[in-house]
Amino acid sequence: MQRRTVVAGLAGSAFAATFAGGIQIAAAQEVVKIGLIATLTGPQAASGRQKVAGARLFMAQHGNKVAGKTIELIVKDDTGVADQTRRIAQELIVNDKVAFLAGFSLTPLALAVAPVITQAKVPAIIMTAGTSVITERSPYFVRVSFTLPQQTVPLAEWAAKNGVKTAVSLVSDYGPGIDTQDAFKQRLEERGGKVVEQIKAPLANPEFAPFLQRAKDLKPDALLLFVPAPTAGSLMRQVVDRDLAGAGIKVIGTGDITDDDQLNSMGDAVIGLITSHFYSAAHDSPLNKKFVAEFKQANPNMRPNFIGVSGYDGMYAMYEALKKTDGKTDGTALVEAMKGMKWESPRGMMSIDPATRDVIQDVYIRKVEKKDGELYNIEFDVVKDVKDPLHK
Amino acid sequence: MSVASATDMSAAAAGPASLRLMSAARWRWYEFLFWGIAVACGLSTLAPALGFTVPVIPTKLMLMSEILILGLLALSIDLTLGYAGLVTLGQGAFFGIGAYTAGLMAKYGAGVAPLSDPLLGLLGAGLAAGVVGFATSFLVLRGSDLTRLMVTLGVALIVEELVNKLKDITGGTDGLQGVMSSSVLGIWDFDLYGYTAFWYALGITFLCFWFCRRLVNSPFGYSLRAIKGNALRARAIGMPVNARLIQVYTLSAFIAGVAGGLLAQTTQFASPDMVAFHRSADSLLMVIFGGAGHLYGGLIGAAIFRVMQDFLSNITPQYWLFWVGIVLILLVLFVRNGVIGLMMAASQKYIAKVPPKSGALK
């Protein structure tokens, strides 16, 4: 019956509606669709797996009914190629009429969908990509993951306090990498230290040996590292091979390089490594213990990392937004509903900054230690409620 | 170029040979069918708005536009590979140059009336790619197939690295942001549904295809086939082999550039993926998949390849590459000359049963 009305209405307005009309999401629909665009094949595949696992776990725990609507999760693989991300986003909006988009493993992939979501007024939840500027590119972006400067500034503070006078940074040459090196340099130099050189390695290139050698030759007190998490394994193996610690260089970095999912395979040589990040599988809270246990149970051979927890929290934000709008799927209302939202995540307390739609959360300083035969990032210091320092 | 005048000459000099050439150039029913299907695919997306649904064809205009664009890229390869016998692994470079040229023109030309026009953007994209194609064509003249693969691959890698390094112009790994395409001919805006993108891509692809079709059925095209058959003999009967190869390579680069420009305009950004190696390899695969040397091979290959990818990756987002691989291996093992070869073999069986009315295909 309902369908017939919709069809008749559409037939009435026929061409005019098709060409002139914006996106109309049938208000009466009982199913609310969420399009999760993850990178499930290629070098960034690990990131997609975590995200999907996190999102699925949330749905398994909380059911698929919210505010009288049934939630349907549509998972798509964008292969890490930006024009695919954009095409899939467009199709999900136009064909599947999704109420939310989510995912985005790399900054370029998120940036590519900015014009689409602005035009269609569909909220997009960023579950990984960490360049500051993304949320400024569309008023429909909401971030539940992190930004690199947010992680790096506390690390620079820690380094300055712990006797690091000179440092070299080595980052992947793209948005988040540039953010990392700049934020680190600025804060360390404000605290009287000096960044001797900023080395950038191509994103697509897994060969870090020449860059690490260059850093070693400069003999700084500390070497700051950032690469996207799925590349971290190969970077850390090469770091260990070069024996930078033996040369008196303290290796530090954002939590991306000691990614929980891969940490165990990096070997005991990374014990003692200092990183800053918003999530560790070893975070001490009942909620996190439950999260980790159930995540492992649903996905044998995997340990949740910061991407997994962001997938989980992204679903939380979308569920809560739907509750607030009473199941209505108007994009602008959903974004409004998410602004200022505050909740306890497995990572700790987090909230969405109403001004920037970016995440505010605690950032921890951690050290790699062995616990129960496994390697973990053990948190030993915390900076509360960190905002992204680059947003105005 | 001398193409147009050569065509005129052949038409003027009547004789059995030129008659045969002209009959080969005639449009056939299956060609009308092919383009008819393409148009029908576009029209079918209007069906839901008119109150009925077409069950078979999915309403995926963006995917169809992408197929057309990749098909155009494959067409440009078919021109060099299928007709002139030049193997290339670097077509992605021209595609990328076209994409960035059109992207930059749309970005910085926004508001400046003539510069921001999409058609002019495509022309710019084609010319930029054509110039680079001409400059590098001299490298391709040297050596055999294997050397050519390496040289074209090398050119593509250089372009890719330039795109990565010239961050101020190209935006580096983050891609070229803020591309704002103006409306086509000042009338049709690029819409969210992809209507304009599809018809625009279809129009441009058909235009390029029509030009290529004229070209390969002209004496110029036949001279290319002669060179492919035996370059030494072609030279011996006085054919300017090197000049022909340079011309076709440049033209192919131009078309690849137009395809790249189309992608940048319809997706409103350009990223290093557009010059990446997988772009060149995929498009070469599409030509082989569809069947080289028929012009339609690339288009059919692109359609099947992308629809298969889309279908499989919807069923199994994690392991679809595995199935694509299996299909490719089976196809290479059991089907000669791609999908077109398969269809021709089938029609030959049919023709053997039914006595032919006039001359066979060629």
GROMACS .gro file of N, CA and C in nm, chain A residues 242-302:
model
  183
  242ARG      N    1   6.765  -0.180   1.217
  242ARG     CA    2   6.865  -0.071   1.218
  242ARG      C    3   6.923  -0.048   1.356
  243ASP      N    4   6.862  -0.106   1.459
  243ASP     CA    5   6.907  -0.090   1.596
  243ASP      C    6   6.927   0.057   1.634
  244LEU      N    7   6.821   0.133   1.621
  244LEU     CA    8   6.829   0.276   1.655
  244LEU      C    9   6.847   0.296   1.806
  245ALA      N   10   6.785   0.208   1.886
  245ALA     CA   11   6.799   0.220   2.031
  245ALA      C   12   6.946   0.203   2.069
  246GLY      N   13   7.014   0.111   2.002
  246GLY     CA   14   7.155   0.088   2.029
  246GLY      C   15   7.239   0.211   1.999
  247ALA      N   16   7.192   0.294   1.903
  247ALA     CA   17   7.265   0.415   1.868
  247ALA      C   18   7.226   0.531   1.960
  248GLY      N   19   7.149   0.502   2.065
  248GLY     CA   20   7.112   0.605   2.162
  248GLY      C   21   6.996   0.691   2.117
  249ILE      N   22   6.921   0.645   2.017
  249ILE     CA   23   6.807   0.724   1.969
  249ILE      C   24   6.678   0.666   2.026
  250LYS      N   25   6.601   0.752   2.092
  250LYS     CA   26   6.474   0.709   2.150
  250LYS      C   27   6.369   0.711   2.038
  251VAL      N   28   6.308   0.595   2.011
  251VAL     CA   29   6.205   0.591   1.907
  251VAL      C   30   6.068   0.615   1.971
  252ILE      N   31   6.002   0.718   1.924
  252ILE     CA   32   5.867   0.748   1.974
  252ILE      C   33   5.773   0.762   1.854
  253GLY      N   34   5.644   0.765   1.882
  253GLY     CA   35   5.552   0.781   1.769
  253GLY      C   36   5.409   0.786   1.816
  254THR      N   37   5.319   0.806   1.720
  254THR     CA   38   5.177   0.794   1.752
  254THR      C   39   5.145   0.646   1.758
  255GLY      N   40   5.033   0.612   1.821
  255GLY     CA   41   4.999   0.472   1.841
  255GLY      C   42   4.984   0.392   1.714
  256ASP      N   43   4.980   0.459   1.601
  256ASP     CA   44   4.968   0.388   1.473
  256ASP      C   45   5.080   0.287   1.454
  257ILE      N   46   5.201   0.322   1.506
  257ILE     CA   47   5.316   0.234   1.478
  257ILE      C   48   5.321   0.115   1.572
  258THR      N   49   5.246   0.119   1.684
  258THR     CA   50   5.239  -0.001   1.769
  258THR      C   51   5.095  -0.048   1.772
  259ASP      N   52   5.035  -0.052   1.656
  259ASP     CA   53   4.897  -0.095   1.636
  259ASP      C   54   4.871  -0.228   1.707
  260ASP      N   55   4.766  -0.230   1.789
  260ASP     CA   56   4.734  -0.349   1.869
  260ASP      C   57   4.720  -0.476   1.786
  261ASP      N   58   4.667  -0.460   1.666
  261ASP     CA   59   4.640  -0.575   1.581
  261ASP      C   60   4.770  -0.644   1.537
  262GLN      N   61   4.877  -0.567   1.525
  262GLN     CA   62   5.002  -0.624   1.472
  262GLN      C   63   5.113  -0.632   1.574
  263LEU      N   64   5.090  -0.572   1.692
  263LEU     CA   65   5.197  -0.556   1.789
  263LEU      C   66   5.268  -0.687   1.820
  264ASN      N   67   5.189  -0.794   1.838
  264ASN     CA   68   5.249  -0.922   1.876
  264ASN      C   69   5.346  -0.974   1.771
  265SER      N   70   5.319  -0.944   1.645
  265SER     CA   71   5.406  -0.997   1.540
  265SER      C   72   5.532  -0.914   1.524
  266MET      N   73   5.542  -0.801   1.597
  266MET     CA   74   5.661  -0.718   1.582
  266MET      C   75   5.778  -0.772   1.665
  267GLY      N   76   5.748  -0.856   1.762
  267GLY     CA   77   5.855  -0.918   1.839
  267GLY      C   78   5.896  -0.835   1.960
  268ASP      N   79   5.973  -0.900   2.048
  268ASP     CA   80   6.010  -0.838   2.176
  268ASP      C   81   6.098  -0.715   2.160
  269ALA      N   82   6.155  -0.696   2.042
  269ALA     CA   83   6.246  -0.583   2.021
  269ALA      C   84   6.175  -0.449   2.039
  270VAL      N   85   6.042  -0.446   2.028
  270VAL     CA   86   5.973  -0.318   2.042
  270VAL      C   87   5.934  -0.289   2.187
  271ILE      N   88   5.967  -0.378   2.279
  271ILE     CA   89   5.935  -0.354   2.421
  271ILE      C   90   6.003  -0.225   2.466
  272GLY      N   91   5.928  -0.141   2.536
  272GLY     CA   92   5.983  -0.015   2.585
  272GLY      C   93   5.953   0.104   2.495
  273LEU      N   94   5.900   0.078   2.377
  273LEU     CA   95   5.870   0.187   2.284
  273LEU      C   96   5.760   0.277   2.341
  274ILE      N   97   5.782   0.408   2.332
  274ILE     CA   98   5.686   0.505   2.386
  274ILE      C   99   5.599   0.561   2.273
  275THR      N  100   5.469   0.552   2.291
  275THR     CA  101   5.380   0.611   2.191
  275THR      C  102   5.268   0.687   2.262
  276SER      N  103   5.199   0.771   2.186
  276SER     CA  104   5.081   0.838   2.239
  276SER      C  105   4.962   0.801   2.152
  277HIS      N  106   4.849   0.770   2.216
  277HIS     CA  107   4.731   0.736   2.137
  277HIS      C  108   4.608   0.738   2.225
  278PHE      N  109   4.492   0.728   2.159
  278PHE     CA  110   4.367   0.736   2.234
  278PHE      C  111   4.313   0.600   2.274
  279TYR      N  112   4.368   0.495   2.213
  279TYR     CA  113   4.315   0.364   2.249
  279TYR      C  114   4.424   0.259   2.261
  280SER      N  115   4.410   0.177   2.365
  280SER     CA  116   4.494   0.059   2.378
  280SER      C  117   4.403  -0.055   2.418
  281ALA      N  118   4.427  -0.173   2.361
  281ALA     CA  119   4.346  -0.290   2.398
  281ALA      C  120   4.364  -0.321   2.547
  282ALA      N  121   4.472  -0.267   2.606
  282ALA     CA  122   4.497  -0.293   2.748
  282ALA      C  123   4.436  -0.186   2.837
  283HIS      N  124   4.359  -0.093   2.780
  283HIS     CA  125   4.297   0.013   2.861
  283HIS      C  126   4.217  -0.049   2.974
  284ASP      N  127   4.238   0.006   3.095
  284ASP     CA  128   4.182  -0.059   3.213
  284ASP      C  129   4.044  -0.004   3.247
  285SER      N  130   3.940  -0.066   3.189
  285SER     CA  131   3.804  -0.031   3.228
  285SER      C  132   3.717  -0.152   3.202
  286PRO      N  133   3.610  -0.169   3.281
  286PRO     CA  134   3.524  -0.286   3.260
  286PRO      C  135   3.466  -0.291   3.119
  287LEU      N  136   3.429  -0.173   3.068
  287LEU     CA  137   3.371  -0.167   2.935
  287LEU      C  138   3.469  -0.219   2.830
  288ASN      N  139   3.596  -0.179   2.844
  288ASN     CA  140   3.696  -0.222   2.746
  288ASN      C  141   3.724  -0.371   2.758
  289LYS      N  142   3.728  -0.423   2.883
  289LYS     CA  143   3.753  -0.567   2.900
  289LYS      C  144   3.646  -0.648   2.827
  290LYS      N  145   3.521  -0.603   2.841
  290LYS     CA  146   3.410  -0.671   2.775
  290LYS      C  147   3.424  -0.659   2.623
  291PHE      N  148   3.458  -0.537   2.580
  291PHE     CA  149   3.474  -0.511   2.436
  291PHE      C  150   3.581  -0.603   2.376
  292VAL      N  151   3.698  -0.607   2.441
  292VAL     CA  152   3.809  -0.686   2.387
  292VAL      C  153   3.772  -0.834   2.385
  293ALA      N  154   3.711  -0.880   2.495
  293ALA     CA  155   3.679  -1.023   2.503
  293ALA      C  156   3.580  -1.062   2.393
  294GLU      N  157   3.476  -0.981   2.376
  294GLU     CA  158   3.375  -1.019   2.277
  294GLU      C  159   3.424  -0.999   2.135
  295PHE      N  160   3.510  -0.900   2.116
  295PHE     CA  161   3.570  -0.878   1.984
  295PHE      C  162   3.652  -1.000   1.944
  296LYS      N  163   3.734  -1.048   2.041
  296LYS     CA  164   3.820  -1.164   2.011
  296LYS      C  165   3.737  -1.288   1.986
  297GLN      N  166   3.628  -1.300   2.059
  297GLN     CA  167   3.544  -1.417   2.045
  297GLN      C  168   3.480  -1.420   1.906
  298ALA      N  169   3.435  -1.302   1.859
  298ALA     CA  170   3.369  -1.295   1.729
  298ALA      C  171   3.470  -1.302   1.615
  299ASN      N  172   3.592  -1.260   1.640
  299ASN     CA  173   3.694  -1.257   1.535
  299ASN      C  174   3.823  -1.323   1.585
  300PRO      N  175   3.830  -1.456   1.579
  300PRO     CA  176   3.952  -1.522   1.624
  300PRO      C  177   4.072  -1.469   1.546
  301ASN      N  178   4.188  -1.470   1.605
  301ASN     CA  179   4.312  -1.421   1.543
  301ASN      C  180   4.317  -1.270   1.528
  302MET      N  181   4.223  -1.198   1.585
  302MET     CA  182   4.230  -1.052   1.577
  302MET      C  183   4.221  -0.993   1.716
   0.00000   0.00000   0.00000
